[in-house]
Coordinates of C-alpha atoms and ligand atoms in Angstrom, one line a residue:
M8 CA -55.0 47.8 0.0
A9 CA -54.8 44.6 -2.2
L10 CA -52.3 41.9 -1.7
T11 CA -50.1 40.3 -4.4
P12 CA -50.2 36.5 -4.9
S13 CA -47.1 36.3 -2.7
G14 CA -48.9 38.1 0.1
R15 CA -47.1 41.5 -0.2
E16 CA -49.1 44.7 0.0
R17 CA -49.9 46.2 -3.4
P18 CA -50.0 50.0 -3.5
A19 CA -53.0 51.4 -5.2
I20 CA -52.7 52.8 -8.8
A21 CA -54.3 55.9 -10.2
A22 CA -56.7 53.9 -12.4
E23 CA -58.3 52.5 -9.2
A24 CA -58.7 56.1 -7.8
F25 CA -60.3 57.0 -11.2
L26 CA -62.9 54.2 -11.1
R27 CA -63.6 54.6 -7.4
G28 CA -63.9 58.3 -7.7
L29 CA -66.5 57.9 -10.5
A30 CA -68.5 55.5 -8.3
D31 CA -68.4 57.8 -5.4
H32 CA -69.8 60.5 -7.7
G33 CA -72.8 58.4 -8.6
V34 CA -71.6 57.0 -11.9
E35 CA -73.2 53.6 -12.2
N36 CA -71.9 52.4 -15.6
F37 CA -68.6 52.6 -17.3
F38 CA -69.3 52.4 -21.1
C39 CA -66.0 51.5 -22.8
N40 CA -64.3 50.4 -25.9
P41 CA -60.7 49.6 -24.9
G42 CA -57.2 49.6 -26.5
T43 CA -53.6 49.5 -25.4
D44 CA -54.3 52.5 -23.1
F45 CA -56.6 50.4 -21.0
P46 CA -54.3 47.9 -19.1
P47 CA -54.4 50.1 -15.9
I48 CA -58.2 50.2 -16.2
V49 CA -58.4 46.4 -16.6
E50 CA -56.1 46.0 -13.6
A51 CA -58.2 48.4 -11.6
F52 CA -61.4 46.6 -12.3
S53 CA -59.8 43.2 -11.6
R54 CA -58.5 44.5 -8.2
A55 CA -61.9 45.9 -7.4
K56 CA -63.5 42.5 -8.0
K57 CA -61.0 41.0 -5.5
T58 CA -61.4 43.6 -2.8
N59 CA -65.1 44.4 -3.4
A60 CA -64.3 48.1 -3.9
K61 CA -67.2 50.1 -5.3
V62 CA -66.6 50.9 -8.9
P63 CA -69.0 51.5 -11.9
K64 CA -70.2 48.4 -13.8
P65 CA -68.0 47.9 -16.9
V66 CA -70.1 47.8 -20.1
L67 CA -68.2 46.8 -23.2
V68 CA -69.6 48.5 -26.3
P69 CA -67.7 47.7 -29.5
H70 CA -68.4 51.0 -31.1
E71 CA -67.7 54.4 -29.4
N72 CA -70.6 56.2 -31.0
L73 CA -73.1 53.7 -29.7
A74 CA -71.4 53.9 -26.3
V75 CA -72.0 57.6 -26.1
G76 CA -75.6 57.1 -27.3
M77 CA -76.1 54.6 -24.5
A78 CA -74.8 57.1 -22.0
H79 CA -77.4 59.5 -23.1
G80 CA -80.2 57.0 -22.6
A81 CA -78.9 56.1 -19.2
Y82 CA -78.8 59.8 -18.2
L83 CA -82.4 60.4 -19.3
M84 CA -83.5 57.5 -17.0
T85 CA -81.4 58.5 -13.9
G86 CA -80.3 62.1 -14.1
H87 CA -76.9 60.9 -12.9
P88 CA -73.5 61.8 -14.5
Q89 CA -72.4 59.2 -17.1
A90 CA -68.9 57.9 -18.1
V91 CA -67.6 56.6 -21.3
M92 CA -63.9 55.7 -21.9
V93 CA -62.4 55.1 -25.3
H94 CA -59.1 54.4 -26.9
V95 CA -56.9 57.5 -27.4
N96 CA -57.5 59.8 -30.4
V97 CA -58.9 57.2 -32.7
G98 CA -61.7 56.1 -30.2
T99 CA -62.4 59.8 -29.5
A100 CA -62.9 60.4 -33.2
N101 CA -65.6 57.7 -33.2
T102 CA -67.5 59.5 -30.4
I103 CA -67.8 62.9 -32.1
N104 CA -71.2 62.4 -33.8
N105 CA -73.1 61.5 -30.6
L106 CA -70.9 63.8 -28.5
T107 CA -72.3 66.6 -30.7
N108 CA -75.8 65.4 -29.9
L109 CA -75.1 65.2 -26.1
A110 CA -73.4 68.6 -26.1
R111 CA -76.5 70.3 -27.6
D112 CA -78.8 68.2 -25.4
R113 CA -76.8 69.2 -22.3
V114 CA -75.9 65.8 -21.0
P115 CA -73.3 65.5 -18.2
L116 CA -71.0 63.0 -19.7
I117 CA -67.4 62.4 -18.5
L118 CA -65.8 61.3 -21.8
A119 CA -62.4 59.9 -21.0
A120 CA -59.7 58.7 -23.4
G121 CA -56.3 57.2 -22.9
R122 CA -53.4 59.1 -24.4
T123 CA -50.6 57.2 -26.0
P124 CA -47.7 56.7 -23.5
I125 CA -45.7 59.9 -23.3
T126 CA -42.3 58.3 -22.8
E127 CA -40.5 56.2 -25.4
K128 CA -38.8 54.1 -22.8
G129 CA -37.9 54.1 -19.1
S130 CA -41.3 54.2 -17.4
F131 CA -43.5 51.3 -16.4
G132 CA -46.2 52.6 -18.8
S133 CA -43.8 53.5 -21.7
R134 CA -44.5 52.8 -25.3
T135 CA -44.6 49.2 -26.4
R136 CA -46.3 49.2 -29.8
P137 CA -45.7 51.0 -33.1
I138 CA -49.1 52.7 -32.8
H139 CA -47.9 54.6 -29.8
W140 CA -45.9 56.9 -32.0
A141 CA -48.5 57.5 -34.6
Q142 CA -51.4 57.9 -32.2
E143 CA -49.8 60.8 -30.4
M144 CA -51.3 64.3 -31.1
F145 CA -50.1 67.7 -30.3
D146 CA -53.5 68.5 -28.8
Q147 CA -55.8 65.4 -28.5
A148 CA -58.4 67.4 -26.6
G149 CA -58.5 69.9 -29.5
M150 CA -60.6 67.3 -31.4
V151 CA -63.5 67.8 -29.1
R152 CA -62.8 71.1 -27.3
E153 CA -65.7 72.9 -29.1
L154 CA -68.2 70.3 -27.9
V155 CA -67.2 70.0 -24.2
K156 CA -67.4 72.4 -21.3
W157 CA -64.0 71.5 -19.9
D158 CA -61.0 69.3 -20.7
Y159 CA -58.0 68.2 -18.7
E160 CA -55.1 65.9 -18.9
L161 CA -54.1 63.8 -15.9
R162 CA -50.5 64.6 -15.1
N163 CA -50.0 63.6 -11.5
P164 CA -51.4 60.3 -10.4
N165 CA -52.0 61.6 -6.8
Q166 CA -54.4 64.2 -8.3
T167 CA -56.7 61.6 -9.8
G168 CA -59.5 61.9 -7.2
D169 CA -59.6 65.7 -7.5
V170 CA -59.6 65.5 -11.3
V171 CA -62.6 63.2 -11.2
A172 CA -64.4 65.5 -8.7
R173 CA -63.7 68.5 -10.9
S174 CA -64.9 66.8 -14.1
V175 CA -68.2 65.8 -12.5
E176 CA -68.7 69.2 -10.9
V177 CA -68.3 71.0 -14.2
A178 CA -70.4 68.5 -16.1
M179 CA -73.3 68.7 -13.6
T180 CA -73.4 72.4 -13.3
H181 CA -76.3 74.0 -15.3
P182 CA -76.4 74.2 -18.2
R183 CA -75.0 70.7 -18.0
G184 CA -72.8 69.1 -20.7
P185 CA -70.0 66.8 -21.6
V186 CA -66.4 67.2 -20.4
Y187 CA -63.3 65.4 -21.7
L188 CA -60.6 63.8 -19.7
V189 CA -57.2 62.6 -21.2
L190 CA -55.5 59.8 -19.2
P191 CA -52.0 59.0 -20.4
R192 CA -50.8 55.5 -19.5
E193 CA -47.9 56.5 -17.3
P194 CA -49.9 58.5 -14.6
L195 CA -52.8 56.1 -14.9
S196 CA -50.7 53.1 -14.1
A197 CA -48.6 54.8 -11.5
N198 CA -48.7 53.9 -7.8
L199 CA -50.3 56.4 -5.4
A200 CA -48.6 57.8 -2.4
E201 CA -51.6 57.2 -0.2
P202 CA -54.3 54.6 0.0
I203 CA -57.6 55.6 -1.7
G204 CA -60.3 56.8 0.7
P205 CA -64.0 57.4 0.0
M206 CA -64.7 60.7 -1.7
K207 CA -67.5 63.1 -0.7
P208 CA -68.9 64.7 -3.9
R209 CA -69.4 68.4 -3.9
P210 CA -73.1 69.0 -4.6
P211 CA -73.8 70.9 -7.8
A212 CA -75.5 74.3 -7.6
A213 CA -79.3 74.3 -7.9
S214 CA -81.0 75.4 -11.1
V215 CA -81.2 79.2 -11.5
H216 CA -84.2 81.1 -10.3
P217 CA -85.7 83.9 -12.5
D218 CA -85.5 87.6 -12.0
G219 CA -88.7 88.8 -10.3
A220 CA -89.1 91.9 -12.3
A221 CA -88.8 90.1 -15.6
I222 CA -91.4 87.5 -14.4
A223 CA -93.8 90.4 -13.4
T224 CA -93.4 91.9 -16.9
L225 CA -94.1 88.7 -18.6
A226 CA -97.1 88.1 -16.4
E227 CA -98.5 91.5 -17.4
W228 CA -98.0 90.6 -21.0
I229 CA -99.8 87.3 -20.6
A230 CA -102.8 89.0 -18.9
A231 CA -102.9 91.6 -21.7
A232 CA -102.4 89.3 -24.7
E233 CA -105.2 88.5 -27.2
R234 CA -103.4 85.7 -29.1
P235 CA -100.5 84.3 -27.0
L236 CA -98.6 81.2 -28.1
L237 CA -96.0 79.2 -26.1
I238 CA -93.3 77.3 -28.0
A239 CA -91.3 74.6 -26.2
A240 CA -88.9 71.9 -27.2
T241 CA -87.6 70.2 -24.2
L242 CA -89.0 70.1 -20.7
A243 CA -87.9 68.1 -17.7
A244 CA -90.6 65.6 -16.7
D245 CA -91.1 67.4 -13.3
A246 CA -91.9 70.7 -15.0
V247 CA -94.7 69.3 -17.2
P248 CA -97.5 69.7 -14.6
A249 CA -96.5 73.3 -14.1
L250 CA -96.6 74.1 -17.8
A251 CA -99.9 72.2 -18.1
H252 CA -101.4 74.3 -15.2
L253 CA -100.2 77.6 -16.6
V254 CA -101.4 77.2 -20.1
E255 CA -104.7 75.7 -19.1
R256 CA -105.4 78.6 -16.6
C257 CA -104.5 81.3 -19.2
A258 CA -105.7 79.4 -22.3
I259 CA -102.4 79.6 -24.1
P260 CA -101.9 77.2 -27.0
V261 CA -98.6 75.3 -26.9
V262 CA -96.7 74.1 -29.9
T263 CA -93.7 71.9 -29.3
H264 CA -91.4 72.6 -32.3
N265 CA -88.8 69.9 -32.9
P266 CA -89.6 68.3 -29.5
R267 CA -87.1 66.2 -27.7
T268 CA -89.3 65.4 -24.7
I269 CA -92.9 65.4 -23.8
C270 CA -93.7 69.0 -22.9
L271 CA -97.5 68.5 -22.4
P272 CA -99.6 65.3 -22.4
S273 CA -101.0 64.8 -25.9
S274 CA -104.6 65.0 -24.6
H275 CA -104.1 68.4 -23.0
P276 CA -106.6 70.9 -24.4
M277 CA -103.8 73.4 -25.2
H278 CA -101.5 70.9 -27.0
F279 CA -101.6 72.2 -30.5
G280 CA -99.0 69.9 -32.1
F281 CA -95.6 70.5 -33.5
E282 CA -95.8 73.2 -36.2
P283 CA -96.2 76.8 -35.2
G284 CA -98.1 77.7 -38.4
A285 CA -101.0 80.2 -38.1
L286 CA -100.8 80.3 -34.3
L287 CA -97.4 82.0 -34.8
T288 CA -98.2 84.3 -37.7
D289 CA -101.3 85.5 -35.8
A290 CA -99.7 85.9 -32.4
D291 CA -99.4 89.0 -30.3
L292 CA -97.2 87.3 -27.7
V293 CA -94.8 84.4 -28.1
I294 CA -93.2 82.7 -25.1
V295 CA -90.2 80.6 -26.1
L296 CA -89.5 78.1 -23.5
D297 CA -86.2 76.3 -23.7
S298 CA -86.4 76.1 -27.5
D299 CA -83.3 76.7 -29.6
V300 CA -85.2 77.1 -32.9
P301 CA -88.8 78.1 -32.1
W302 CA -89.7 78.6 -35.8
I303 CA -87.8 78.7 -39.1
P304 CA -87.3 82.4 -39.9
H305 CA -86.7 81.6 -43.6
L306 CA -90.3 80.2 -43.8
Q307 CA -92.4 82.0 -41.1
H308 CA -92.2 84.6 -38.4
P309 CA -94.5 86.3 -35.9
P310 CA -96.2 89.5 -37.1
A311 CA -94.8 93.0 -36.6
G312 CA -95.5 94.2 -33.1
C313 CA -95.7 90.7 -31.6
R314 CA -93.8 90.5 -28.3
V315 CA -91.4 87.7 -27.9
A316 CA -90.1 86.4 -24.5
H317 CA -87.4 83.8 -24.1
I318 CA -87.0 81.6 -21.0
G319 CA -84.3 79.0 -20.4
E320 CA -81.2 78.3 -18.4
D321 CA -79.3 79.6 -21.4
P322 CA -82.0 81.6 -23.3
S323 CA -79.6 83.0 -25.9
F324 CA -77.9 79.6 -26.6
M325 CA -74.5 81.0 -26.2
R326 CA -72.7 78.1 -27.8
Y327 CA -74.6 78.5 -31.1
P328 CA -72.4 80.7 -33.4
M329 CA -75.4 82.4 -35.0
R330 CA -78.9 82.7 -33.8
S331 CA -81.0 85.9 -34.3
F332 CA -84.6 85.3 -33.1
P333 CA -86.3 88.6 -32.0
S334 CA -86.5 89.2 -28.3
D335 CA -88.3 91.7 -26.1
L336 CA -87.5 89.9 -22.8
S337 CA -85.0 87.3 -21.9
I338 CA -85.4 85.3 -18.6
Q339 CA -82.5 83.1 -17.5
S340 CA -83.9 80.4 -15.4
G341 CA -84.5 76.7 -15.0
S342 CA -87.8 76.0 -16.7
L343 CA -89.6 74.7 -13.6
N344 CA -88.5 77.7 -11.5
A345 CA -89.7 80.1 -14.2
L346 CA -93.1 78.3 -14.6
E347 CA -93.8 78.3 -10.9
A348 CA -92.9 81.9 -10.6
L349 CA -95.1 82.8 -13.6
I350 CA -98.1 80.8 -12.2
E351 CA -97.8 82.9 -9.0
A352 CA -97.3 86.2 -10.7
V353 CA -100.0 85.8 -13.3
E354 CA -102.9 84.7 -11.1
P355 CA -103.7 88.1 -9.5
R356 CA -103.4 89.8 -12.9
L357 CA -106.0 87.6 -14.6
Q358 CA -109.1 89.0 -13.0
M359 CA -109.3 91.8 -15.6
A360 CA -108.7 89.2 -18.3
E361 CA -111.2 86.5 -17.5
A362 CA -113.6 87.4 -20.3
R363 CA -110.9 87.5 -22.9
I364 CA -109.5 84.2 -21.7
A365 CA -112.9 82.6 -21.9
A366 CA -113.5 83.8 -25.4
R367 CA -110.0 82.5 -26.4
R368 CA -110.6 79.2 -24.8
A369 CA -113.8 78.8 -26.8
R370 CA -112.0 79.6 -30.0
L371 CA -109.2 77.2 -29.2
T372 CA -111.6 74.4 -28.2
E373 CA -113.2 74.6 -31.7
R374 CA -109.7 74.6 -33.3
M375 CA -108.8 71.6 -31.3
R376 CA -111.9 69.7 -32.4
N377 CA -110.9 70.3 -36.1
R378 CA -107.3 69.3 -35.3
R379 CA -108.3 66.0 -33.8
A380 CA -110.7 65.2 -36.6
Q381 CA -107.9 65.8 -39.1
L382 CA -105.5 63.6 -37.2
T383 CA -107.9 60.7 -37.1
K384 CA -108.3 61.0 -40.9
D385 CA -104.6 61.3 -41.5
S386 CA -103.8 58.1 -39.6
A387 CA -106.5 55.9 -41.1
P388 CA -105.1 52.7 -42.6
G389 CA -104.6 52.8 -46.4
A390 CA -103.4 50.4 -49.1
T391 CA -99.9 50.6 -47.7
I392 CA -98.5 51.3 -44.2
S393 CA -98.2 55.1 -43.9
P394 CA -95.9 56.6 -41.2
E395 CA -99.0 58.1 -39.6
Y396 CA -100.8 54.8 -39.4
L397 CA -97.6 53.1 -38.2
S398 CA -97.1 55.8 -35.5
R399 CA -100.7 55.3 -34.3
A400 CA -100.4 51.5 -34.3
I401 CA -97.2 51.8 -32.2
G402 CA -98.9 54.1 -29.8
E403 CA -101.8 51.7 -29.4
A404 CA -99.6 48.6 -29.0
V405 CA -96.8 49.7 -26.7
G406 CA -98.9 51.0 -23.8
E407 CA -98.7 54.3 -21.8
D408 CA -95.6 53.3 -19.8
A409 CA -93.4 52.3 -22.7
I410 CA -90.5 54.6 -23.2
I411 CA -90.0 55.6 -26.9
F412 CA -86.7 56.8 -28.4
N413 CA -87.5 58.3 -31.8
E414 CA -84.9 58.8 -34.5
Y415 CA -86.9 60.4 -36.1
P416 CA -89.7 59.0 -38.3
L417 CA -92.4 58.4 -35.6
R418 CA -95.1 61.1 -36.0
P419 CA -95.7 62.3 -32.5
D420 CA -99.1 63.8 -33.6
H421 CA -100.3 60.3 -34.2
C422 CA -98.7 58.5 -31.3
P423 CA -100.3 60.1 -28.2
R424 CA -98.1 60.1 -25.1
E425 CA -99.7 61.1 -21.8
K426 CA -96.9 60.6 -19.3
P427 CA -93.8 62.8 -19.0
G428 CA -90.7 60.8 -19.5
T429 CA -92.1 58.3 -22.0
F430 CA -90.8 59.9 -25.2
Y431 CA -87.4 61.2 -26.3
A432 CA -86.3 62.3 -29.7
L433 CA -83.0 62.9 -31.5
G434 CA -81.4 66.1 -30.3
P435 CA -81.3 69.4 -32.1
A436 CA -77.9 68.7 -33.8
G437 CA -79.5 65.7 -35.5
G438 CA -76.4 63.4 -35.7
L439 CA -77.8 60.1 -36.9
G440 CA -76.9 56.9 -35.1
W441 CA -78.3 57.9 -31.8
G442 CA -81.7 56.2 -31.1
F443 CA -80.7 52.5 -31.0
G444 CA -77.9 53.2 -28.5
A445 CA -80.0 55.6 -26.4
A446 CA -82.7 53.0 -26.1
L447 CA -80.2 50.4 -25.0
G448 CA -78.7 52.7 -22.5
A449 CA -82.2 53.5 -21.1
K450 CA -83.0 49.8 -20.8
L451 CA -79.7 49.3 -18.9
S452 CA -80.7 51.9 -16.4
A453 CA -84.4 51.2 -16.2
P454 CA -84.5 47.4 -16.5
D455 CA -88.2 47.1 -15.8
A456 CA -89.2 49.6 -18.5
F457 CA -90.5 48.5 -21.9
V458 CA -88.2 50.5 -24.2
V459 CA -88.9 51.0 -27.9
A460 CA -86.6 52.5 -30.6
T461 CA -88.4 53.9 -33.6
L462 CA -85.8 54.4 -36.3
G463 CA -85.7 55.3 -40.0
D464 CA -83.9 52.6 -42.1
G465 CA -81.2 55.2 -42.6
A466 CA -80.9 56.0 -38.9
Y467 CA -80.8 52.2 -38.1
M468 CA -77.8 51.8 -40.4
F469 CA -76.1 54.8 -38.9
A470 CA -76.4 53.1 -35.5
N471 CA -74.0 50.2 -36.3
P472 CA -76.9 47.8 -35.9
M473 CA -74.7 44.7 -35.7
V474 CA -73.0 46.3 -32.6
G475 CA -76.4 47.3 -31.2
H476 CA -77.9 43.8 -31.4
W477 CA -74.7 42.4 -30.0
V478 CA -74.9 44.8 -27.0
A479 CA -78.5 43.9 -26.5
A480 CA -77.7 40.2 -26.4
K481 CA -74.4 40.4 -24.4
H482 CA -75.7 42.7 -21.7
G483 CA -79.2 41.3 -21.6
L484 CA -81.1 44.4 -22.8
P485 CA -84.3 43.3 -24.5
I486 CA -85.8 46.3 -26.4
L487 CA -88.2 46.6 -29.4
T488 CA -86.8 48.3 -32.5
V489 CA -89.3 49.4 -35.2
I490 CA -87.7 50.3 -38.5
F491 CA -89.8 52.8 -40.6
N492 CA -88.4 51.3 -43.9
N493 CA -89.0 53.6 -46.9
S494 CA -85.7 52.4 -48.6
R495 CA -84.5 55.9 -48.8
Y496 CA -83.1 58.9 -47.0
G497 CA -86.5 60.7 -47.2
A498 CA -85.2 63.8 -45.5
V499 CA -82.4 64.2 -48.1
R500 CA -84.8 63.7 -50.9
R501 CA -87.3 66.3 -49.5
A502 CA -84.5 68.8 -49.0
T503 CA -83.4 68.4 -52.6
L504 CA -86.9 68.8 -53.9
A505 CA -87.5 71.8 -51.7
M506 CA -84.6 73.6 -53.4
F507 CA -84.4 72.0 -56.9
K508 CA -87.8 70.6 -57.7
D509 CA -87.6 72.4 -61.0
G510 CA -83.9 71.7 -61.4
A511 CA -82.2 68.7 -62.9
A512 CA -82.4 66.9 -59.6
G513 CA -86.2 67.2 -59.7
E514 CA -86.3 65.2 -62.9
S515 CA -85.4 62.0 -61.0
D516 CA -87.8 62.9 -58.2
G517 CA -84.9 63.9 -55.9
R518 CA -83.9 60.3 -55.5
A519 CA -80.3 60.7 -56.5
L520 CA -78.1 60.1 -53.4
A521 CA -81.2 59.3 -51.3
D522 CA -82.0 55.8 -52.6
L523 CA -81.3 53.0 -50.1
D524 CA -82.5 50.2 -52.5
P525 CA -81.8 47.3 -52.3
S526 CA -83.1 47.3 -48.8
P527 CA -81.4 44.5 -46.8
P528 CA -83.6 41.9 -45.0
Y529 CA -83.0 43.6 -41.6
E530 CA -85.3 41.0 -39.9
L531 CA -83.1 38.1 -41.0
M532 CA -80.0 39.9 -39.8
A533 CA -81.6 40.6 -36.4
Q534 CA -82.7 37.0 -36.2
A535 CA -79.2 35.9 -36.8
Q536 CA -78.2 37.9 -33.7
G537 CA -80.9 36.3 -31.5
A538 CA -83.8 38.7 -32.0
Y539 CA -87.4 38.0 -32.5
A540 CA -87.9 39.7 -35.8
E541 CA -90.5 40.1 -38.6
R542 CA -91.0 41.9 -41.8
V543 CA -94.4 43.7 -42.1
E544 CA -95.8 44.9 -45.4
K545 CA -99.6 45.0 -45.0
P546 CA -101.5 47.5 -42.9
G547 CA -103.8 44.7 -41.6
D548 CA -100.8 42.7 -40.3
L549 CA -99.4 45.5 -38.3
P550 CA -101.3 45.4 -35.0
D551 CA -100.7 41.7 -34.5
A552 CA -97.1 41.9 -35.5
L553 CA -96.6 44.7 -32.9
K554 CA -98.3 42.5 -30.3
R555 CA -96.1 39.5 -31.0
A556 CA -93.0 41.7 -30.9
R557 CA -94.1 43.3 -27.6
E558 CA -94.7 39.8 -26.1
A559 CA -91.3 38.6 -27.2
V560 CA -89.7 41.6 -25.3
V561 CA -91.9 41.8 -22.3
S562 CA -92.6 38.1 -21.6
G563 CA -89.8 36.5 -23.5
R564 CA -87.2 38.9 -22.4
R565 CA -85.8 38.8 -25.9
Q566 CA -84.8 41.7 -28.1
A567 CA -87.2 42.2 -31.0
L568 CA -87.3 44.0 -34.4
L569 CA -90.0 44.8 -36.9
N570 CA -88.9 45.8 -40.4
V571 CA -92.0 47.7 -41.4
I572 CA -92.2 48.6 -45.1
T573 CA -93.5 52.2 -45.1
P574 CA -93.4 54.0 -48.5
Y575 CA -93.1 57.7 -47.9
Ligands
TPP2 C1 -74.3 61.6 -39.0 C2 -75.3 62.1 -40.0 N1 -75.1 62.0 -41.3 C3 -75.9 62.5 -42.2 C4 -77.0 63.2 -41.8 C5 -78.0 63.8 -42.8 N2 -79.3 63.2 -42.8 C6 -80.3 63.8 -42.2 S1 -81.7 62.9 -42.3 C7 -81.0 61.7 -43.2 C8 -81.8 60.6 -43.8 C9 -82.2 59.6 -42.7 O1 -82.9 58.6 -43.4 P1 -84.0 57.7 -42.6 O2 -83.5 57.4 -41.2 O3 -84.3 56.5 -43.4 O4 -85.3 58.5 -42.4 P2 -86.2 59.3 -43.5 O5 -85.5 60.6 -43.8 O6 -86.2 58.4 -44.7 O7 -87.5 59.5 -42.9 C10 -79.7 62.0 -43.4 C11 -78.7 61.2 -44.2 C12 -77.2 63.3 -40.4 N3 -78.3 64.0 -39.9 N4 -76.3 62.8 -39.5

């Protein structure tokens, strides 16, 4: 128990139990953007400093969306639950974009927000500002309820520890995901009846194991298939060797459609890129591994009679309102558990299939040769810097241990990554304004890593770049940001042309509402915030510019930015 300046004993308040409970549950950082709901939190941090109580590290982030992005990056580095606290309903509103990304990417985030004081007078925490009336909502959690697994409002200060434990337990249970905690000022600032003791976290349940009969069926199908295909999107780093082994053994080509992680090393003989294409339209068996959208049904589909099996901890993506991919078999399981079980089940069934597998391997080897030759051609330097050439140059410059956060212009076909855990991409919901924050959060949790954010110029603007560079400087987070600057929202233009090439919009080449000219001198703006920064326009200048920027980050411990002019 802390003492007051006059030496009297000071009873603990609920905010101290909140912070200490988070620390006891493995939360290392407390990403926050405060308001008038925060005085109990500020008091709790100040008391912890005096008493050396274990609390998370406070990380001030002057925009809530960036804070949530940072929490994502930190989670990807540690696997630990993350915490962000924001100012009442208005701060919550600013989190919703990245909260959507984290919900779809199953990130265990404890998103906490104050709530305007409940009482108009008479309590220690009662209302003291005009905003305290207007900020009240009938149902503050209703703003985010669709995106979180659980929400709760602290009502009794003595329950704080249990509320923290419950929030972490729900967030960490598979499939993981964000939870929302509302903390009104009165209970958060109230004295506790008992001193705060250490909390023993309840361990979350292990990832689910697959049904044995379903695995046996799929193993039979694999042994019998002529033209199998596996489509994946995300895979935990520790499951990559198992996938690599299975598909190598059975000669199953793998396509990672809309990938968010490395599912196979780029050089793996079964890594067939990122578009299902002919491998899908020819297939007689498709295994969908933790992939929400394995192909685009409007544009392509497997042939009639092709078997389709889905594997994942939530193979039917229950929180997606509509999703109608065909399915002959659905296996609910953590990916690693399913892959290990399949490896074991398939081996004894392969004896009869060896000749077929050898013939398929030979066909795929030939196909791979052509694929690699085409990739080399596509990324050759031209008169201007193409995104393919830029991707290749980044891959060559950053090294195999660099951790890349891609939102989303980097062409993974042209930027080989061999090590699991060295590439992450914008989640399936595609809320822009993610990558810069995620890269900063990763650097915070993996200080020795060389972290690189590859961003479109649009994505960079969405990230609140002034806040991002401030956070990098303030918290000592030197990362490299590479802007693929085409002075436009290329994706919006392409979408317009895909639908209205022959319409009136096509007459202006789909540029209306997609034009980001005049493009600001991002490099000067980053320099003003202390970054090493350059503008790069010529293909020949790119490799050295990347080297200088890398040096600035790795040796100079300085944030760096390259504004690369990339017409596409
Ligand atoms: C928050 C949010 N607003 C709007 C969009 C729609 N959107 C998708 S891609 C895109 C353009 C991004 O431009 P840029 O980052 O420059 O990449 P480019 O498309 O030019 O490769 C937009 C606006 C979105 N995904 N998220």
